[in-house]
Amino acid sequence: TPTDPRVVEAMLPYFTKQYGNPSSIYKLAQEAHEAKEVAREKVARILRAKPEEVVFTSGGTEADNLAVKGVAYANREKGNHIVTSQIEHHAVLNVCKWLETQGYEVTYLGVDKYGLVNLEELRKAITARTILITIMQANNEIGTIEPISKIGEIARERGIYLHTDAVQTVGKIPIVVDELGVDLLSLSAHKFHGPKGVGALYIRRGTRVAPLIHGGHHERNRRAGTENVPAIVGLGKACAIALEEGEEETRKVKALTERLRKGILDRVDDIIVNGHPEHRLHNTLNVCVEHVEGESVLLNLDMAGIAASTGSACASGSLEPSHVLSAIGVPPETARGSVRFSLGKGTTRADVDFVLEALPPIVEKLRAMSPLGKLNH
Ligand code: PLP
């Protein structure tokens, strides 16, 4: 998302005028400290958490690493088993894979055709050695929203920590950590009009988490290093704006995403819409365009001035079909035609209509040329 100009404005003084190191004691430093703590309150407010439960990080990836490795390390004597899903972001999946090389065991739950984890399978996966369940709140590729509060009930019953990667949901849908029943929750500012390179991990009071970065006593000994005050102020401002304006934005973006979905289905044949029809993010539309390569569609869209993605932005460039689409059972040849559109508060009806004009001739041209082309099948 573009950084909201009001966020930029809030950040600017902390580069040049209010540049104090928040750990120092002079007035300038204390002002920076104060700004950081006000930002913490704003982050806490969007989660309905307590400010002391918020730890600032360099983004969603670090928050996920701190949650999963931090719990794994701190609770090693209790157990070595983690339950996650096959459709997590790589910031969780690759942490789990790495932990497997360090003596931990991980169960990767499958999902149904919509991307939902099965609660019975989750129950069955839990053992006496399970220390953590980590399931994302909404999937970044297909937008499916997982039943986190139900998972929270299971985690509570069994006395296991629950982490959710909420990078795709914070700032987009209302979140109440107690209703979700989570002990840890990751968020990232650049997904909701804040700056890149800053995020936070919510850590419920009393949760045992080992720090990953050792050094000074910053962030209550949970994350050492001089804090990035301008970015943190930006994150706080983005949270405040999202809380105030989120509902209206949701309504608007939802209608535009629906217009795009219907428009594509009307204008292009052999389209598969991925993700859950109801339990989904309002701003993400992932479709498989049969008989073409998604990458070719993207390049052509880009030439028309339209920025879209295939699977995950982080995975593009890899020739493997998306792990998320594979997990929901999309055959590899279909998954290769995946195109993901993400809408936001800056998206207009004219933008959507522009895509609807541009896409059909692109698909037609590619289908005529492509070795995967329908005519050549
Ligand atoms: N988790 C999810 C679900 C994401 O979509 C992303 C996006 O990039 C991340 C984690 C990583 O966050 P960041 O880019 O802030 O490191």
Coordinates of C-alpha atoms and ligand atoms in Angstrom, one line a residue:
T1 CA 0.0 0.0 0.0
P2 CA 1.1 3.6 -0.5
T3 CA 2.1 5.3 2.7
D4 CA -0.7 7.6 3.7
P5 CA 0.5 11.2 3.4
R6 CA -0.7 11.9 7.0
V7 CA 1.5 9.0 8.1
V8 CA 4.5 10.5 6.3
E9 CA 3.7 13.9 7.9
A10 CA 3.6 12.4 11.3
M11 CA 7.0 10.6 10.8
L12 CA 9.0 13.5 9.3
P13 CA 9.8 15.4 12.5
Y14 CA 11.4 12.3 14.0
F15 CA 14.1 12.3 11.4
T16 CA 15.4 15.8 11.7
K17 CA 13.9 17.7 14.7
Q18 CA 12.9 15.1 17.2
Y19 CA 15.8 12.9 16.5
G20 CA 16.7 11.9 20.1
N21 CA 17.6 8.4 21.0
P22 CA 14.6 7.2 23.0
S23 CA 16.9 5.4 25.5
S24 CA 18.7 8.6 26.5
I25 CA 17.6 10.9 29.3
Y26 CA 17.9 14.4 27.8
K27 CA 14.6 16.2 26.9
L28 CA 14.9 15.5 23.2
A29 CA 15.4 11.8 23.9
Q30 CA 12.4 11.7 26.2
E31 CA 10.2 13.3 23.6
A32 CA 11.2 10.5 21.2
H33 CA 10.5 8.0 23.9
E34 CA 7.1 9.6 24.5
A35 CA 6.3 9.4 20.8
K36 CA 7.2 5.7 20.7
E37 CA 5.0 5.0 23.7
V38 CA 2.1 6.9 22.2
A39 CA 2.5 4.8 19.0
R40 CA 2.5 1.7 21.2
E41 CA -0.8 2.7 22.7
K42 CA -2.2 3.2 19.2
V43 CA -1.1 -0.3 18.1
A44 CA -2.5 -1.7 21.3
R45 CA -5.8 0.0 20.6
I46 CA -6.3 -1.5 17.2
L47 CA -5.8 -5.0 18.7
R48 CA -7.7 -4.1 22.0
A49 CA -4.6 -5.2 23.8
K50 CA -2.5 -3.5 26.5
P51 CA 0.4 -1.3 25.4
E52 CA 3.0 -3.4 27.3
E53 CA 1.9 -6.4 25.2
V54 CA 3.2 -4.8 22.0
V55 CA 6.8 -5.3 20.9
F56 CA 8.0 -3.3 17.9
T57 CA 9.8 -5.3 15.1
S58 CA 11.2 -4.6 11.7
G59 CA 8.0 -6.0 10.1
G60 CA 5.9 -9.1 9.7
T61 CA 8.7 -11.4 9.0
E62 CA 10.5 -10.6 12.2
A63 CA 7.3 -10.7 14.2
D64 CA 6.6 -14.2 12.9
N65 CA 10.2 -15.3 13.6
L66 CA 10.0 -13.9 17.1
A67 CA 6.7 -15.6 17.8
V68 CA 7.5 -19.0 16.5
K69 CA 11.2 -19.3 17.4
G70 CA 10.8 -17.3 20.6
V71 CA 8.1 -19.7 21.9
A72 CA 10.0 -22.7 20.6
Y73 CA 13.2 -21.7 22.4
A74 CA 11.6 -20.6 25.7
N75 CA 9.3 -23.6 26.1
R76 CA 11.7 -26.4 25.0
E77 CA 11.5 -28.3 28.3
K78 CA 7.7 -28.4 27.9
G79 CA 7.8 -29.9 24.4
N80 CA 9.1 -29.7 20.9
H81 CA 6.0 -30.0 18.7
I82 CA 4.5 -27.2 16.7
V83 CA 1.2 -27.3 14.6
T84 CA 0.9 -25.0 11.6
S85 CA -0.8 -25.2 8.2
Q86 CA 0.5 -25.8 4.7
I87 CA -0.6 -22.4 3.5
E88 CA 1.3 -20.1 5.9
H89 CA 3.4 -17.3 4.6
H90 CA 7.1 -18.3 4.2
A91 CA 7.9 -16.1 7.3
V92 CA 6.2 -18.9 9.3
L93 CA 6.7 -21.9 7.1
N94 CA 10.5 -21.5 6.6
V95 CA 10.9 -20.8 10.4
C96 CA 9.1 -24.1 11.0
K97 CA 11.3 -25.9 8.5
W98 CA 14.4 -24.5 10.1
L99 CA 13.2 -25.5 13.6
E100 CA 12.8 -29.1 12.2
T101 CA 16.6 -29.1 11.7
Q102 CA 17.0 -28.1 15.4
G103 CA 15.2 -31.0 17.0
Y104 CA 11.6 -29.7 16.8
E105 CA 8.7 -31.5 15.2
V106 CA 6.1 -29.8 13.0
T107 CA 2.7 -30.9 11.8
Y108 CA 1.7 -29.0 8.6
L109 CA -2.1 -29.3 8.5
G110 CA -3.7 -29.5 5.1
V111 CA -6.7 -27.3 4.1
D112 CA -9.9 -27.8 2.2
K113 CA -10.5 -26.4 -1.3
Y114 CA -11.2 -23.0 0.1
G115 CA -8.1 -22.9 2.2
L116 CA -9.7 -23.6 5.6
V117 CA -8.0 -25.7 8.2
N118 CA -10.0 -28.5 9.6
L119 CA -10.6 -28.2 13.4
E120 CA -10.9 -31.9 13.9
E121 CA -7.5 -32.5 12.2
L122 CA -6.1 -29.8 14.4
R123 CA -7.4 -31.5 17.5
K124 CA -5.9 -34.8 16.4
A125 CA -2.5 -33.3 15.6
I126 CA -2.0 -32.0 19.2
T127 CA 0.2 -34.2 21.4
A128 CA 1.5 -33.9 24.9
R129 CA 4.6 -32.3 23.4
T130 CA 2.8 -29.6 21.5
I131 CA 3.9 -26.1 22.6
L132 CA 2.6 -23.9 19.8
I133 CA -0.2 -23.6 17.2
T134 CA 0.5 -21.1 14.5
I135 CA -2.2 -20.4 12.0
M136 CA -2.5 -17.3 9.9
Q137 CA -5.7 -15.2 10.3
A138 CA -6.0 -14.5 6.6
N139 CA -4.1 -16.0 3.7
N140 CA -2.1 -13.5 1.7
E141 CA -2.6 -15.2 -1.7
I142 CA -6.3 -16.3 -1.6
G143 CA -7.6 -14.1 1.2
T144 CA -9.3 -16.9 3.1
I145 CA -10.0 -16.1 6.8
E146 CA -9.3 -18.9 9.2
P147 CA -11.5 -19.6 12.2
I148 CA -9.0 -18.3 14.7
S149 CA -11.4 -17.9 17.6
K150 CA -12.4 -21.6 17.4
I151 CA -8.7 -22.5 17.2
G152 CA -8.2 -20.3 20.2
E153 CA -10.7 -22.3 22.2
I154 CA -8.9 -25.5 21.3
A155 CA -5.5 -24.0 22.2
R156 CA -7.0 -22.8 25.6
E157 CA -8.5 -26.2 26.4
R158 CA -5.1 -27.9 25.8
G159 CA -3.0 -25.2 27.4
I160 CA -1.0 -24.5 24.2
Y161 CA 0.1 -21.1 23.0
L162 CA -1.6 -19.8 19.8
H163 CA 0.1 -17.4 17.4
T164 CA -1.6 -15.9 14.4
D165 CA 0.0 -14.1 11.5
A166 CA -2.4 -11.2 11.1
V167 CA -0.3 -9.3 8.7
Q168 CA -3.1 -9.4 6.1
T169 CA -5.9 -8.5 8.5
V170 CA -4.7 -5.8 10.9
G171 CA -5.9 -2.4 9.6
K172 CA -8.4 -4.2 7.4
I173 CA -10.8 -6.1 9.7
P174 CA -11.6 -5.4 13.3
I175 CA -9.5 -7.4 15.7
V176 CA -10.0 -8.2 19.4
V177 CA -7.1 -10.4 20.7
D178 CA -9.2 -11.7 23.6
E179 CA -12.0 -12.8 21.2
L180 CA -9.5 -14.5 18.9
G181 CA -8.0 -16.2 21.9
V182 CA -4.5 -15.7 20.6
D183 CA -1.3 -15.4 22.7
L184 CA 0.8 -13.9 19.9
L185 CA -0.2 -11.9 16.8
S186 CA 2.0 -10.5 14.1
L187 CA 1.3 -7.3 12.1
S188 CA 3.1 -5.2 9.5
A189 CA 2.7 -1.5 8.8
H190 CA 3.1 -1.5 5.0
K191 CA 0.0 -3.6 4.5
F192 CA -2.2 -0.8 5.7
H193 CA -0.7 2.5 4.6
G194 CA 2.2 2.6 7.0
P195 CA 5.9 2.5 6.1
K196 CA 7.8 -0.6 5.1
G197 CA 10.2 -2.2 7.6
V198 CA 8.2 -1.8 10.7
G199 CA 5.7 -4.1 12.5
A200 CA 4.9 -5.5 15.8
L201 CA 4.3 -8.6 17.7
Y202 CA 1.5 -8.8 20.3
I203 CA 2.6 -11.0 23.2
R204 CA -0.1 -11.7 25.7
R205 CA 1.1 -11.0 29.2
G206 CA 2.7 -14.0 30.8
T207 CA 3.6 -15.7 27.5
R208 CA 7.1 -17.2 27.6
V209 CA 9.0 -15.9 24.6
A210 CA 12.8 -15.9 24.2
P211 CA 14.3 -12.9 22.5
L212 CA 16.0 -13.5 19.1
I213 CA 18.1 -10.3 19.1
H214 CA 20.3 -9.8 22.1
G215 CA 21.8 -6.5 23.2
G216 CA 20.5 -3.7 25.2
H217 CA 17.3 -3.6 27.3
H218 CA 15.0 -2.2 24.7
E219 CA 11.4 -3.4 24.3
R220 CA 11.5 -4.8 27.9
N221 CA 14.3 -7.1 26.9
R222 CA 12.3 -8.7 24.1
R223 CA 14.0 -7.0 21.1
A224 CA 17.3 -5.2 21.5
G225 CA 18.4 -2.3 19.4
T226 CA 17.7 1.4 19.1
E227 CA 14.1 1.7 18.0
N228 CA 13.3 3.1 14.6
V229 CA 11.2 6.0 16.0
P230 CA 10.0 7.6 12.8
A231 CA 8.8 4.2 11.5
I232 CA 7.2 3.3 14.8
V233 CA 5.4 6.7 14.8
G234 CA 4.3 5.9 11.3
L235 CA 2.9 2.5 12.3
G236 CA 1.0 4.2 15.2
K237 CA -0.5 6.8 12.9
A238 CA -1.5 4.1 10.4
C239 CA -3.3 2.2 13.1
A240 CA -5.1 5.3 14.3
I241 CA -6.3 6.1 10.7
A242 CA -7.3 2.5 10.1
L243 CA -9.4 2.4 13.3
E244 CA -11.1 5.6 12.3
E245 CA -11.6 5.1 8.6
G246 CA -11.4 1.3 8.3
E247 CA -15.1 0.5 8.2
E248 CA -15.9 2.9 5.4
E249 CA -12.8 1.7 3.4
T250 CA -13.9 -1.9 3.8
R251 CA -17.3 -1.1 2.4
K252 CA -15.9 0.7 -0.6
V253 CA -13.1 -1.8 -1.3
K254 CA -15.4 -4.7 -1.0
A255 CA -17.8 -3.3 -3.6
L256 CA -14.9 -2.7 -6.0
T257 CA -13.4 -6.2 -5.5
E258 CA -16.9 -7.6 -6.2
R259 CA -17.1 -5.5 -9.4
L260 CA -13.8 -6.8 -10.5
R261 CA -14.7 -10.4 -9.7
K262 CA -18.0 -10.3 -11.6
G263 CA -16.5 -8.3 -14.4
I264 CA -13.7 -10.8 -15.0
L265 CA -16.1 -13.7 -14.9
D266 CA -18.4 -12.0 -17.4
R267 CA -15.6 -11.0 -19.8
V268 CA -13.2 -13.9 -19.7
D269 CA -14.1 -17.6 -19.9
D270 CA -12.3 -20.4 -18.1
I271 CA -11.6 -18.5 -15.0
I272 CA -11.5 -20.0 -11.5
V273 CA -11.8 -17.8 -8.5
N274 CA -9.7 -19.1 -5.6
G275 CA -10.4 -18.7 -1.9
H276 CA -13.5 -18.9 0.3
P277 CA -16.6 -17.3 -1.1
E278 CA -17.6 -15.7 2.2
H279 CA -14.8 -16.0 4.8
R280 CA -12.4 -13.9 2.8
L281 CA -10.6 -10.6 2.8
H282 CA -12.5 -7.9 1.0
N283 CA -9.5 -6.6 -0.9
T284 CA -7.9 -9.7 -2.4
L285 CA -9.0 -11.4 -5.6
N286 CA -7.1 -14.4 -6.8
V287 CA -8.1 -16.0 -10.1
C288 CA -6.6 -18.8 -12.2
V289 CA -6.8 -17.9 -15.9
E290 CA -6.8 -21.3 -17.6
H291 CA -4.5 -22.1 -20.5
V292 CA -2.0 -19.2 -19.9
E293 CA 1.0 -18.4 -17.7
G294 CA 0.1 -16.0 -14.9
E295 CA 3.5 -14.4 -15.3
S296 CA 2.8 -13.5 -18.9
V297 CA -0.5 -12.0 -17.9
L298 CA 1.3 -9.9 -15.3
L299 CA 3.9 -8.7 -17.7
N300 CA 1.2 -7.6 -20.1
L301 CA -0.8 -6.0 -17.4
D302 CA 2.3 -4.2 -16.2
M303 CA 2.8 -2.8 -19.7
A304 CA -0.7 -1.5 -19.5
G305 CA 0.2 0.2 -16.2
I306 CA -1.5 -2.4 -13.9
A307 CA 0.4 -3.8 -11.0
A308 CA -0.8 -7.3 -10.0
S309 CA 0.9 -10.5 -8.6
T310 CA 0.8 -14.2 -9.1
G311 CA 1.1 -16.1 -5.9
S312 CA 2.9 -14.2 -3.2
A313 CA 5.1 -11.2 -4.0
C314 CA 7.9 -12.8 -2.0
A315 CA 7.7 -16.0 -4.1
S316 CA 7.5 -14.5 -7.5
G317 CA 10.4 -15.4 -9.7
S318 CA 10.1 -19.0 -8.6
L319 CA 8.9 -21.5 -11.2
E320 CA 7.2 -23.7 -8.7
P321 CA 3.4 -23.3 -8.5
S322 CA 2.2 -21.5 -5.4
H323 CA 2.3 -23.7 -2.3
V324 CA -1.1 -22.3 -1.3
L325 CA -2.8 -23.2 -4.6
S326 CA -1.2 -26.7 -4.4
A327 CA -2.6 -27.1 -0.9
I328 CA -6.2 -26.2 -2.0
G329 CA -5.9 -28.8 -4.7
V330 CA -5.4 -26.6 -7.8
P331 CA -3.6 -28.7 -10.4
P332 CA -0.1 -27.3 -11.3
E333 CA -1.0 -26.4 -14.9
T334 CA -4.0 -24.3 -13.6
A335 CA -2.1 -22.8 -10.7
R336 CA 0.5 -21.4 -13.2
G337 CA -2.3 -19.2 -14.5
S338 CA -2.8 -17.5 -11.2
V339 CA -3.2 -13.8 -11.0
R340 CA -3.8 -11.8 -7.8
F341 CA -5.3 -8.4 -7.6
S342 CA -5.1 -6.4 -4.4
L343 CA -7.3 -3.4 -4.0
G344 CA -7.0 -0.6 -1.5
K345 CA -8.4 2.7 -0.4
G346 CA -6.8 4.4 -3.3
T347 CA -8.4 2.1 -5.9
T348 CA -11.2 3.7 -7.9
R349 CA -14.1 2.4 -9.9
A350 CA -12.2 3.7 -13.0
D351 CA -9.2 1.6 -12.0
V352 CA -11.3 -1.5 -11.9
D353 CA -12.9 -0.7 -15.2
F354 CA -9.5 -0.1 -16.7
V355 CA -8.5 -3.6 -15.6
L356 CA -11.7 -5.0 -17.0
E357 CA -11.0 -3.4 -20.4
A358 CA -7.3 -4.4 -20.4
L359 CA -7.5 -8.0 -19.3
P360 CA -9.7 -9.8 -21.9
P361 CA -7.6 -8.9 -25.0
I362 CA -4.4 -9.8 -23.1
V363 CA -5.8 -13.3 -22.2
E364 CA -7.1 -13.7 -25.7
K365 CA -3.7 -12.9 -27.2
L366 CA -1.8 -15.2 -24.8
R367 CA -4.2 -18.0 -25.3
A368 CA -3.7 -17.8 -29.0
M369 CA 0.1 -17.8 -28.7
S370 CA 0.7 -20.0 -25.7
P371 CA 1.7 -23.7 -25.9
L372 CA -0.7 -24.0 -23.0
G373 CA -3.3 -22.3 -25.2
K374 CA -6.7 -23.7 -25.4
L375 CA -6.7 -23.8 -29.2
N376 CA -3.6 -26.0 -29.2
H377 CA -4.9 -28.4 -26.6
Ligands
PLP1 N1 2.9 -12.7 6.7 C1 2.0 -12.5 5.7 C2 0.7 -13.2 5.7 C3 2.3 -11.6 4.7 O1 1.4 -11.3 3.7 C4 3.6 -10.9 4.7 C5 3.8 -10.0 3.6 O2 4.7 -9.6 3.1 C6 4.5 -11.2 5.8 C7 4.1 -12.1 6.7 C8 5.8 -10.5 5.8 O3 5.7 -9.2 6.3 P1 6.9 -8.2 6.1 O4 6.8 -7.9 4.6 O5 6.5 -7.0 6.9 O6 8.1 -8.8 6.6

